[in-house]
CSV table of C-alpha atoms in Angstrom, one decimal:
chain,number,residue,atom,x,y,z
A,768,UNK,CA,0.0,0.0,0.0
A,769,UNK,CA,2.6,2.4,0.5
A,770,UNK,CA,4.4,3.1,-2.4
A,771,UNK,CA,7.5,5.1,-2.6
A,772,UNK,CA,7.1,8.8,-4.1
A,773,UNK,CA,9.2,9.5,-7.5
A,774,UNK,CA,11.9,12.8,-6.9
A,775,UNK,CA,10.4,15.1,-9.4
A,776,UNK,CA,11.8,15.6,-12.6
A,777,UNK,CA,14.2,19.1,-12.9
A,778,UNK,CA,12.9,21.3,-15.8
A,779,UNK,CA,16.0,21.4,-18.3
A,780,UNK,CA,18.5,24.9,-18.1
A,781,UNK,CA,17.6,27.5,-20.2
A,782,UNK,CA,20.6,28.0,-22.8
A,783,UNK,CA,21.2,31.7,-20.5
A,784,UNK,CA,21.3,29.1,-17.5
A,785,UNK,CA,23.7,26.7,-18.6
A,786,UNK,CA,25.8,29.3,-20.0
A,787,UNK,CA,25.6,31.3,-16.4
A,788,UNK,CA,26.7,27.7,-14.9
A,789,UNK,CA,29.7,26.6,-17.3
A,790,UNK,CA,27.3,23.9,-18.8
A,791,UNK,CA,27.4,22.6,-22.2
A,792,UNK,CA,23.7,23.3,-23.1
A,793,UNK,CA,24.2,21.5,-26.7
A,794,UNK,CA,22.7,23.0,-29.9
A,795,UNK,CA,19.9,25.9,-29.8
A,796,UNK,CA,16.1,25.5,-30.9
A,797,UNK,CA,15.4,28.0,-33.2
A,798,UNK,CA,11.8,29.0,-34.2
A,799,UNK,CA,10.0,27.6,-37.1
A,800,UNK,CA,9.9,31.0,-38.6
A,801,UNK,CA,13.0,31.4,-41.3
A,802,UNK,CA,13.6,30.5,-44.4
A,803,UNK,CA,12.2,27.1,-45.2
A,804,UNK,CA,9.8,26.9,-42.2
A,805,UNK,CA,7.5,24.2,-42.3
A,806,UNK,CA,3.7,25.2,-43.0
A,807,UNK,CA,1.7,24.5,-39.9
A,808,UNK,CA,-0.9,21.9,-40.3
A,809,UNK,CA,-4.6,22.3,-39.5
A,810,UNK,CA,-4.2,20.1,-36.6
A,811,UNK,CA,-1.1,22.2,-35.3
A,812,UNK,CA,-3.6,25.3,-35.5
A,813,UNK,CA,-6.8,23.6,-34.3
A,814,UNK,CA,-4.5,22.7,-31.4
A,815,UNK,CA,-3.0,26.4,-30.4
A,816,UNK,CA,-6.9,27.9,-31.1
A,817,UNK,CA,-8.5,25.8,-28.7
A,818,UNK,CA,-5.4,25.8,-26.2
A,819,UNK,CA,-6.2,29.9,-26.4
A,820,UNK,CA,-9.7,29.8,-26.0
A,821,UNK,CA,-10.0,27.2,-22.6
A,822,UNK,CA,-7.3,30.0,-21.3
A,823,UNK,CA,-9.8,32.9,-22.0
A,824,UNK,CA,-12.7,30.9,-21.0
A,825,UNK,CA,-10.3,30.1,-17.6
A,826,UNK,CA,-9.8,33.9,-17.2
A,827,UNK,CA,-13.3,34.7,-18.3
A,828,UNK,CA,-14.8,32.8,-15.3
A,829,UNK,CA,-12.3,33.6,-12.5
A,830,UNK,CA,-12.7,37.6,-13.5
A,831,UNK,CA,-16.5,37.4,-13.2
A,832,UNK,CA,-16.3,35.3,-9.4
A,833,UNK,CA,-13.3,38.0,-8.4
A,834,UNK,CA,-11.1,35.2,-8.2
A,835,UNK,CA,-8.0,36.8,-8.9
A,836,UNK,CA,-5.4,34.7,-7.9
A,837,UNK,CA,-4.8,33.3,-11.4
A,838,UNK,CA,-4.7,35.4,-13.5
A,839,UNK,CA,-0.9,36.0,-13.5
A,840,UNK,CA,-0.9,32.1,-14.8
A,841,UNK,CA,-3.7,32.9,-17.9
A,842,UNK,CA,-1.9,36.4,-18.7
A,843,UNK,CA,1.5,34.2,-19.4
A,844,UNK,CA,-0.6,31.2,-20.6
A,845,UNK,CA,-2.2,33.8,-23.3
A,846,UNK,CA,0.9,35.6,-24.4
A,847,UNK,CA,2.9,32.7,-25.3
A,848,UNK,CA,0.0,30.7,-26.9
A,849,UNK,CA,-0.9,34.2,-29.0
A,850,UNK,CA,2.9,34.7,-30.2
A,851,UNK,CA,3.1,30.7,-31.1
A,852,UNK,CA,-0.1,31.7,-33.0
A,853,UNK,CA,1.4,34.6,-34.5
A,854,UNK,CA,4.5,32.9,-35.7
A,855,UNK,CA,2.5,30.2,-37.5
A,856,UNK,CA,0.5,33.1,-38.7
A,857,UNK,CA,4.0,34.6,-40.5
A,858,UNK,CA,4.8,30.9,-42.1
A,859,UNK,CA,1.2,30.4,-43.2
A,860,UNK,CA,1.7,33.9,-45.7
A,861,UNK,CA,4.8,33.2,-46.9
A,862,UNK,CA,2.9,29.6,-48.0
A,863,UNK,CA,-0.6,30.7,-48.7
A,864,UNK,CA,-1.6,27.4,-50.6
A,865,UNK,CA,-0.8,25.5,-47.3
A,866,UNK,CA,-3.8,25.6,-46.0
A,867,UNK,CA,-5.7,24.5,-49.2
A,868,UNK,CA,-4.0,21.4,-49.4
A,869,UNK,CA,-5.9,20.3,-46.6
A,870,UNK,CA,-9.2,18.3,-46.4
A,871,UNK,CA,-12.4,20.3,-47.0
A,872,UNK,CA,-13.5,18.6,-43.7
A,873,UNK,CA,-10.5,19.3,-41.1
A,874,UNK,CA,-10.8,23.5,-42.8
A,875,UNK,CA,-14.4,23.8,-41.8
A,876,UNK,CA,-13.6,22.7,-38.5
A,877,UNK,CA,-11.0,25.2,-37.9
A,878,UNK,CA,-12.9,28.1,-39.6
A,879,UNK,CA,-15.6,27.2,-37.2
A,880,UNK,CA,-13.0,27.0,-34.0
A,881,UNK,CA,-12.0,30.1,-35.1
A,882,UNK,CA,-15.3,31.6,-34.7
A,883,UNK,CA,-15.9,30.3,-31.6
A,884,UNK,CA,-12.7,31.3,-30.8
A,885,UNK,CA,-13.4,35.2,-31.9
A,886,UNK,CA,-16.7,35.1,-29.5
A,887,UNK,CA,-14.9,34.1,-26.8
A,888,UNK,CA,-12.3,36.3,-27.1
A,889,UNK,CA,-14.7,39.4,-27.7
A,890,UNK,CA,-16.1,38.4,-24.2
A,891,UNK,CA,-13.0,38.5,-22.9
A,892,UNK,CA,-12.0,41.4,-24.2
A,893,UNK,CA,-15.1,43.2,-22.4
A,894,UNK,CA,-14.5,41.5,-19.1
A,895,UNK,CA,-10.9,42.3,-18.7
A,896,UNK,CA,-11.7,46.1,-19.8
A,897,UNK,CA,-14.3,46.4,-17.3
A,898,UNK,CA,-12.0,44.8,-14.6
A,899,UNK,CA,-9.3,47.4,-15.8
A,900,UNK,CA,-11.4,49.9,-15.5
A,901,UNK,CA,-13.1,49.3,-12.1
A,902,UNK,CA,-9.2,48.8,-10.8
A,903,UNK,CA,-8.6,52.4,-11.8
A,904,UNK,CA,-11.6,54.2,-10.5
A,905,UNK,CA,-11.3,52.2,-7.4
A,906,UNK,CA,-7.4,53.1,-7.1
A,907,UNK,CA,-8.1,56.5,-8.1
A,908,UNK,CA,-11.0,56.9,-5.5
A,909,UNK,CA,-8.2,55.5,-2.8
A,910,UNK,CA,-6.0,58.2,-4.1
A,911,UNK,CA,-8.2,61.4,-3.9
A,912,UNK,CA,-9.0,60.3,-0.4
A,913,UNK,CA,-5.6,59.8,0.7
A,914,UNK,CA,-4.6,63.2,-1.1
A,915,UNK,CA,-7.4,64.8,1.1
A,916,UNK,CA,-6.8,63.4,4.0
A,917,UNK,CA,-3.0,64.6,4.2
A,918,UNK,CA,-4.0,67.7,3.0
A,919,UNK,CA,-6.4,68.6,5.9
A,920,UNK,CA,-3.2,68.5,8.0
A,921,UNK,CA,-3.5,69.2,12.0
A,922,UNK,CA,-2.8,72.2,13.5
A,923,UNK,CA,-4.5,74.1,15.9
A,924,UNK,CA,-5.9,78.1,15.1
A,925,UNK,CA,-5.8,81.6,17.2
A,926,UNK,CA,-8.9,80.1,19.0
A,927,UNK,CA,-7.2,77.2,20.1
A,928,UNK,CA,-9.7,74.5,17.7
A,929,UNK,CA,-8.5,72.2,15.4
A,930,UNK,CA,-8.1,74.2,11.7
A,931,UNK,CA,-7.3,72.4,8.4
A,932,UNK,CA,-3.4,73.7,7.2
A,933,UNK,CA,-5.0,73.8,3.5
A,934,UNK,CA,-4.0,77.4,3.5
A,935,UNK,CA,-0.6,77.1,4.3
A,936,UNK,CA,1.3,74.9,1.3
A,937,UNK,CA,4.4,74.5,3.0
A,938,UNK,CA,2.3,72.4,5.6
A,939,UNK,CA,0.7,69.5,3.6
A,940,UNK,CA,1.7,66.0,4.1
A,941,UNK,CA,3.2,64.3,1.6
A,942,UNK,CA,1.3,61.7,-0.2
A,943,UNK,CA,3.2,58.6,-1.4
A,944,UNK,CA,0.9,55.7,-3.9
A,945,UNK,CA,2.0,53.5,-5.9
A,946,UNK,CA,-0.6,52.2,-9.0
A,947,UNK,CA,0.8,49.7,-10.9
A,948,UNK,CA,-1.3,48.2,-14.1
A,949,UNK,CA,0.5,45.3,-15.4
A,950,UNK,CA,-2.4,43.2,-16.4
């Protein structure tokens, strides 16, 4: 019954990592992009477009339930499935028959993944704007109130009562925020 857990397998050095450590990191993989690149098949594309959409359906879903734990994983997940895309993309118009060759059958399916795949990414689109754009007004919000706040200062006036230092410039709090919008 118990059974003895495997040591997990080490991810391969980078070539910049090997090279850092002395190590022999053997020949480098180029892209499939140059000269004499290999036209992508329908299946290789089929593949990539429904990879992309399950990541924007993912990302879809966890920002309308606020789970934002994520989406650092789908923003990566997207940009390297997007740029594979885009160099097949490059290959497929220096070979524009490519695609022709193929069956009748496997290029309606594709036409119609990509369709699906154009909703979906639409909705994204929408859902990630508005997220965007309630992050701002809510960070702008926390802004203006912290602006106010350490303007009003504390002092106290001739009468002896609290007074706000708005008046005097020299006397307002510094305000120090930091917004940053990488997503």
């Amino acid at each position: 019954m118990n059974q003895k857990q495997q040591p997990a397998a080490r991810q391969p050095l980078s070539p910049r990592a090997a090279q850092r450590l002395g190590l022999d990191a053997g020949p480098r993989m180029i892209d499939n992009i140059g000269p004499g690149a290999v036209p992508p098949t329908v299946a290789e594309l089929s593949d990539l477009v429904i990879q992309l959409k399950d990541v924007l359906i993912e990302e879809t879903a966890a920002l309308e339930r606020f789970a934002y734990d994520g989406l650092d994983r789908s923003t990566e997940q997207k940009r390297i499935i997007s740029g594979l895309l885009r160099d097949k993309q490059k290959v497929l118009r220096q070979h524009p028959d490519a695609l022709r060759q193929a069956p009748e059958a496997e290029r309606r399916k594709l036409e119609k993944l990509l369709s699906e795949m154009q909703t979906v990414g639409q909705r994204n689109e929408i859902v990630v704007r508005t997220a965007r754009d309630a992050n701002q007004k809510l960070l702008n919000a926390v802004i203006r109130g912290a602006t106010k706040q350490s303007q009003l200062g504390t002092g106290y006036g001739q009468s002896g009562a609290m007074t706000a230092l708005t008046t005097n410039f020299g006397a307002r709090q510094a305000v120090s925020l930091f917004n940053n919008e990488t997503c």
